[in-house]
Short mmCIF file of C-alpha atoms and ligand atoms in Angstrom, two decimals:
data_model
loop_
_atom_site.label_atom_id
_atom_site.label_comp_id
_atom_site.label_asym_id
_atom_site.label_seq_id
_atom_site.Cartn_x
_atom_site.Cartn_y
_atom_site.Cartn_z
CA MET A 22 129.43 163.61 73.00
CA ILE A 23 128.63 165.06 69.43
CA ASN A 24 130.47 167.26 68.08
CA ASP A 25 128.34 170.70 67.28
CA LYS A 26 128.15 170.05 63.51
CA VAL A 27 127.44 166.55 62.94
CA LYS A 28 124.75 167.73 65.73
CA GLU A 29 122.92 170.43 63.64
CA VAL A 30 122.62 168.06 60.86
CA LEU A 31 120.63 165.06 62.77
CA ASN A 32 118.57 167.79 64.26
CA GLU A 33 117.90 169.63 60.50
CA GLN A 34 117.82 166.26 59.60
CA ILE A 35 114.69 165.99 62.13
CA ASN A 36 112.87 168.51 60.27
CA LYS A 37 112.66 167.36 56.58
CA GLU A 38 111.84 164.01 59.04
CA PHE A 39 108.66 165.54 59.49
CA TYR A 40 108.47 167.82 56.43
CA SER A 41 108.47 164.78 54.32
CA ALA A 42 104.86 163.87 56.29
CA TYR A 43 103.70 166.71 55.83
CA LEU A 44 103.96 166.47 52.36
CA TYR A 45 102.84 163.16 51.67
CA LEU A 46 100.11 163.83 54.04
CA ALA A 47 99.89 166.50 51.12
CA MET A 48 99.48 164.10 48.32
CA SER A 49 96.81 161.37 50.63
CA ALA A 50 94.68 164.38 51.24
CA TYR A 51 95.11 164.96 47.05
CA PHE A 52 94.50 161.25 45.86
CA ASP A 53 91.67 160.93 48.61
CA ASP A 54 90.27 164.24 47.08
CA ILE A 55 90.09 163.06 43.46
CA GLY A 56 88.25 159.11 45.26
CA LEU A 57 91.27 157.30 44.81
CA CYS A 58 91.67 155.78 48.36
CA GLY A 59 94.13 153.02 47.35
CA PHE A 60 96.77 156.59 47.19
CA ALA A 61 95.77 157.85 49.76
CA ASN A 62 96.47 155.48 52.20
CA TRP A 63 99.81 154.60 50.55
CA THR A 64 100.14 158.03 50.79
CA LYS A 65 98.75 158.42 54.25
CA VAL A 66 101.06 155.21 55.86
CA GLN A 67 104.33 156.76 54.13
CA ALA A 68 103.11 160.05 56.87
CA ARG A 69 103.21 158.06 59.28
CA GLU A 70 106.44 156.30 58.93
CA GLU A 71 108.63 159.65 57.60
CA VAL A 72 107.45 160.62 61.70
CA ASP A 73 108.63 157.99 62.95
CA HIS A 74 111.99 158.35 60.83
CA GLY A 75 111.83 162.00 62.81
CA MET A 76 112.02 160.46 66.26
CA ILE A 77 114.89 157.30 65.43
CA ILE A 78 116.67 160.70 65.53
CA PHE A 79 115.14 162.58 67.97
CA ASP A 80 115.44 159.89 69.91
CA TYR A 81 119.30 159.50 69.35
CA LEU A 82 119.59 162.15 70.41
CA ILE A 83 118.41 162.50 73.36
CA ASP A 84 120.41 159.03 74.69
CA ARG A 85 123.16 161.04 73.74
CA ASP A 86 122.24 163.69 75.82
CA CYS A 87 122.50 166.30 72.83
CA LYS A 88 119.84 169.20 72.70
CA VAL A 89 116.88 168.57 70.09
CA THR A 90 116.40 171.69 68.57
CA LEU A 91 112.90 172.09 66.00
CA LYS A 92 112.48 174.04 63.88
CA GLN A 93 109.21 175.30 62.27
CA ILE A 94 108.56 172.81 59.59
CA ASP A 95 107.16 174.44 55.54
CA TYR A 96 104.18 173.75 54.77
CA PRO A 97 103.87 171.17 50.92
CA GLU A 98 102.86 171.40 47.35
CA ASN A 99 99.35 171.55 47.61
CA ASP A 100 98.99 171.29 43.63
CA PHE A 101 98.65 168.15 42.38
CA SER A 102 97.43 167.24 38.45
CA SER A 103 98.01 163.15 38.45
CA PRO A 104 99.10 160.03 40.02
CA LEU A 105 101.98 159.77 38.01
CA GLN A 106 103.20 163.42 38.59
CA VAL A 107 102.58 163.05 42.56
CA PHE A 108 104.97 160.10 41.91
CA GLU A 109 107.18 161.43 39.98
CA ARG A 110 107.70 163.99 43.01
CA ILE A 111 107.82 160.87 45.53
CA LEU A 112 110.72 160.07 44.27
CA GLU A 113 112.45 163.63 43.84
CA HIS A 114 111.72 163.89 47.31
CA GLU A 115 113.40 160.82 48.16
CA LYS A 116 116.06 161.15 46.15
CA TYR A 117 116.62 164.59 47.86
CA VAL A 118 116.49 163.03 51.01
CA THR A 119 118.37 160.23 50.11
CA SER A 120 121.81 163.05 49.15
CA SER A 121 121.12 164.52 53.02
CA ILE A 122 121.91 161.69 54.47
CA ASP A 123 124.47 160.97 52.11
CA CYS A 124 126.04 164.17 53.60
CA ILE A 125 125.58 162.61 57.76
CA ALA A 126 127.29 159.09 57.16
CA TYR A 127 130.37 161.53 55.19
CA MET A 128 130.61 164.30 57.91
CA SER A 129 130.34 161.24 61.06
CA GLN A 130 132.60 159.40 59.17
CA GLU A 131 134.72 162.44 58.65
CA GLU A 132 134.79 163.90 62.68
CA CYS A 133 135.10 160.31 63.26
CA ASP A 134 131.93 160.18 64.62
CA MET A 135 131.39 156.32 64.71
CA ALA A 136 128.18 155.94 66.80
CA THR A 137 126.20 158.58 65.05
CA ARG A 138 127.98 156.89 61.25
CA ASN A 139 126.18 152.81 62.47
CA PHE A 140 123.45 154.82 63.63
CA ILE A 141 123.33 156.19 59.84
CA ASN A 142 123.42 152.67 58.19
CA TRP A 143 119.52 152.21 58.90
CA TYR A 144 118.78 155.22 56.76
CA LEU A 145 121.47 154.57 53.53
CA THR A 146 119.30 151.21 53.87
CA GLU A 147 115.71 152.50 54.45
CA GLN A 148 116.09 155.50 51.30
CA VAL A 149 117.30 153.08 49.08
CA GLU A 150 113.75 150.97 50.41
CA GLU A 151 112.29 154.41 50.31
CA GLU A 152 113.25 155.03 46.14
CA LYS A 153 112.68 151.44 44.85
CA ASN A 154 108.40 151.69 46.47
CA ALA A 155 108.56 154.87 44.45
CA SER A 156 109.87 153.74 41.20
CA ASP A 157 107.84 150.94 41.08
CA VAL A 158 104.85 152.63 41.14
CA ILE A 159 105.55 154.95 38.52
CA THR A 160 106.73 152.03 36.85
CA LYS A 161 103.14 150.79 36.47
CA LEU A 162 101.65 153.86 36.12
CA LYS A 163 103.54 154.53 32.81
CA LEU A 164 103.01 151.07 31.63
CA PHE A 165 99.88 151.31 31.91
CA GLY A 166 99.07 154.63 31.59
CA ASP A 167 96.83 156.88 32.85
CA GLU A 168 93.64 154.12 31.72
CA LYS A 169 91.55 154.37 34.55
CA ALA A 170 90.29 150.01 34.92
CA SER A 171 94.26 149.68 35.49
CA LEU A 172 94.71 152.58 37.28
CA PHE A 173 91.74 151.42 39.76
CA LEU A 174 93.77 147.91 40.32
CA ILE A 175 96.45 149.77 41.27
CA ASP A 176 94.59 151.94 42.90
CA LYS A 177 93.45 148.67 44.98
CA GLU A 178 96.84 147.13 44.72
CA LEU A 179 97.98 150.09 47.34
CA LEU A 180 95.01 149.83 49.99
CA ASP A 181 96.65 147.03 50.98
CA ARG A 182 99.77 149.07 52.31
CA GLU A 183 100.12 148.26 55.33
CA TYR A 184 101.53 150.84 59.19
CA LYS A 185 104.09 149.04 60.57
CA LYS A 186 105.96 151.22 63.18
CA HIS A 187 109.65 151.64 62.13
CA THR A 188 112.06 151.49 65.17
CA PHE A 189 116.12 151.80 65.00
CA SER A 190 117.45 147.90 65.37
FE1 LIG B 763 112.00 158.91 56.02
FE2 LIG B 763 111.25 159.17 52.88
O1 LIG B 763 112.41 159.57 54.01
#
């Protein structure tokens, strides 16, 4: 059985993951609007992964015989100014999610909930990758600037990202 404190933060994390999906979808719509199909694809794939992240916690709570309490999802910002600004926002958001996951890891350890402590390791590893992915694109955008030809090449590269369902293992 999971204690109430850990259950609460896991329920909150479901909300944060679904909010993340919403945020990435807003970004995808922005990129689509300005004609950057690869950037639009990359952020849309990320949105689907965020839904998986939320569902993995949802299923974990059900498996542990815990009540799932879904909360209201805030609307995301919808105004963006450039690909670089969006990816800097992504990195900032992912750092926030990492700190939230760190808190769950710390709390489950403190509450001697070793099953949750083990479960959350998957998310700790995932966050390292998420921050790196955003940083890699920021590096390229800073390196090449807003030059149209290089933006076209980065866009082409981001078009290759394919969705693969994320599962807990
Ligand atoms: Fe599920 Fe991007 O954190």
